[in-house]
GROMACS .gro file of C-alpha atoms in nm:
model
  112
    1VAL     CA    1  -7.714   5.060  -3.219
    2GLN     CA    2  -7.992   4.918  -3.006
    3LEU     CA    3  -7.977   4.572  -2.857
    4GLN     CA    4  -8.281   4.368  -2.759
    5ALA     CA    5  -8.213   4.065  -2.544
    6SER     CA    6  -8.450   3.780  -2.468
    7GLY     CA    7  -8.441   3.449  -2.292
    8GLY     CA    8  -8.320   3.376  -1.944
    9GLY     CA    9  -8.519   3.258  -1.648
   10LEU     CA   10  -8.503   2.989  -1.385
   11VAL     CA   11  -8.355   2.648  -1.458
   12GLN     CA   12  -8.241   2.354  -1.250
   13PRO     CA   13  -7.874   2.258  -1.227
   14GLY     CA   14  -7.773   2.058  -1.531
   15GLY     CA   15  -8.040   2.219  -1.743
   16SER     CA   16  -8.020   2.438  -2.052
   17LEU     CA   17  -8.127   2.783  -2.159
   18ARG     CA   18  -8.087   2.991  -2.471
   19LEU     CA   19  -8.039   3.366  -2.481
   20SER     CA   20  -8.093   3.579  -2.790
   21CYS     CA   21  -7.991   3.933  -2.866
   22ALA     CA   22  -8.097   4.125  -3.174
   23ALA     CA   23  -7.912   4.435  -3.291
   24SER     CA   24  -8.079   4.717  -3.481
   25GLU     CA   25  -7.805   4.703  -3.744
   26SER     CA   26  -7.507   4.494  -3.846
   27ILE     CA   27  -7.216   4.527  -3.608
   28PHE     CA   28  -6.872   4.370  -3.594
   29ARG     CA   29  -6.871   4.189  -3.263
   30MET     CA   30  -7.156   4.075  -3.041
   31GLY     CA   31  -7.167   3.873  -2.728
   32TRP     CA   32  -7.254   3.839  -2.365
   33TYR     CA   33  -7.110   3.946  -2.034
   34ARG     CA   34  -7.253   3.852  -1.698
   35GLN     CA   35  -7.247   3.993  -1.348
   36ALA     CA   36  -7.329   3.807  -1.031
   37PRO     CA   37  -7.406   3.989  -0.704
   38GLY     CA   38  -7.088   4.121  -0.548
   39LYS     CA   39  -6.873   4.024  -0.845
   40GLN     CA   40  -6.725   4.205  -1.140
   41ARG     CA   41  -6.876   4.181  -1.483
   42GLU     CA   42  -6.705   3.904  -1.679
   43LEU     CA   43  -6.695   3.790  -2.038
   44VAL     CA   44  -6.915   3.494  -2.120
   45ALA     CA   45  -6.869   3.469  -2.496
   46ARG     CA   46  -6.834   3.686  -2.803
   47ILE     CA   47  -6.839   3.638  -3.178
   48THR     CA   48  -6.746   3.843  -3.480
   49THR     CA   49  -6.935   3.873  -3.806
   50GLY     CA   50  -6.677   3.631  -3.945
   51GLY     CA   51  -6.758   3.372  -3.681
   52ILE     CA   52  -6.449   3.408  -3.464
   53THR     CA   53  -6.543   3.321  -3.106
   54ASN     CA   54  -6.399   3.371  -2.760
   55TYR     CA   55  -6.528   3.220  -2.436
   56GLY     CA   56  -6.475   3.286  -2.071
   57ASP     CA   57  -6.284   3.009  -1.898
   58SER     CA   58  -6.573   2.915  -1.672
   59VAL     CA   59  -6.813   2.843  -1.959
   60GLN     CA   60  -6.578   2.684  -2.210
   61GLY     CA   61  -6.722   2.355  -2.331
   62ARG     CA   62  -7.068   2.419  -2.188
   63PHE     CA   63  -7.184   2.733  -2.367
   64THR     CA   64  -7.198   2.792  -2.740
   65ILE     CA   65  -7.232   3.128  -2.908
   66SER     CA   66  -7.357   3.167  -3.263
   67ARG     CA   67  -7.495   3.442  -3.479
   68ASP     CA   68  -7.724   3.496  -3.773
   69ASN     CA   69  -7.576   3.787  -3.964
   70ALA     CA   70  -7.884   3.823  -4.182
   71LYS     CA   71  -8.088   3.888  -3.867
   72ASN     CA   72  -7.815   4.076  -3.676
   73THR     CA   73  -7.884   3.833  -3.394
   74VAL     CA   74  -7.656   3.645  -3.160
   75TYR     CA   75  -7.753   3.335  -2.965
   76LEU     CA   76  -7.604   3.185  -2.652
   77GLN     CA   77  -7.684   2.820  -2.592
   78MET     CA   78  -7.612   2.738  -2.230
   79ASN     CA   79  -7.590   2.371  -2.134
   80SER     CA   80  -7.495   2.191  -1.815
   81LEU     CA   81  -7.584   2.497  -1.615
   82LYS     CA   82  -7.446   2.532  -1.265
   83PRO     CA   83  -7.560   2.744  -0.970
   84GLU     CA   84  -7.250   2.958  -1.020
   85ASP     CA   85  -7.383   3.057  -1.362
   86THR     CA   86  -7.652   3.255  -1.184
   87ALA     CA   87  -7.611   3.618  -1.286
   88VAL     CA   88  -7.755   3.900  -1.489
   89TYR     CA   89  -7.648   3.846  -1.848
   90TYR     CA   90  -7.585   4.152  -2.064
   91CYS     CA   91  -7.578   4.156  -2.439
   92PHE     CA   92  -7.309   4.378  -2.583
   93ALA     CA   93  -7.183   4.483  -2.921
   94ARG     CA   94  -6.868   4.649  -3.046
   95SER     CA   95  -6.831   4.828  -3.374
   96ILE     CA   96  -6.526   4.813  -3.599
   97THR     CA   97  -6.433   5.154  -3.455
   98TRP     CA   98  -6.447   5.015  -3.100
   99GLU     CA   99  -6.770   5.182  -2.992
  100ASP     CA  100  -6.947   4.970  -2.733
  101TYR     CA  101  -7.319   4.920  -2.690
  102TRP     CA  102  -7.507   4.740  -2.414
  103GLY     CA  103  -7.849   4.582  -2.398
  104GLN     CA  104  -8.068   4.545  -2.096
  105GLY     CA  105  -7.973   4.265  -1.862
  106THR     CA  106  -8.160   3.940  -1.840
  107GLN     CA  107  -8.161   3.730  -1.525
  108VAL     CA  108  -8.045   3.371  -1.535
  109THR     CA  109  -8.101   3.174  -1.215
  110VAL     CA  110  -7.977   2.818  -1.173
  111SER     CA  111  -8.132   2.661  -0.869
  112SER     CA  112  -8.312   2.350  -0.756
   0.00000   0.00000   0.00000
């Protein structure tokens, strides 16, 4: 499975960004992790083909994950961005047999 991420960039605090990640085939779970300098990679959000979602505590209520199963694409709408959201965001996918796949990272920088 290949993952192609897009989106990201520089935004001011309080602003919004949307990330997209397209998979080369249908896969059970897709989502995003992020890693800031000097910190461990952490879950941002994930979603199953059935629409079951999970969010990291730090983004709950501000970020929304969704997916278009027909396009094998997952979206991450990020609102009310904070400087601490600055990180490299990685798209990931997990098959029903628990094989993991990772896309290339995309930089999100929240700064005035």
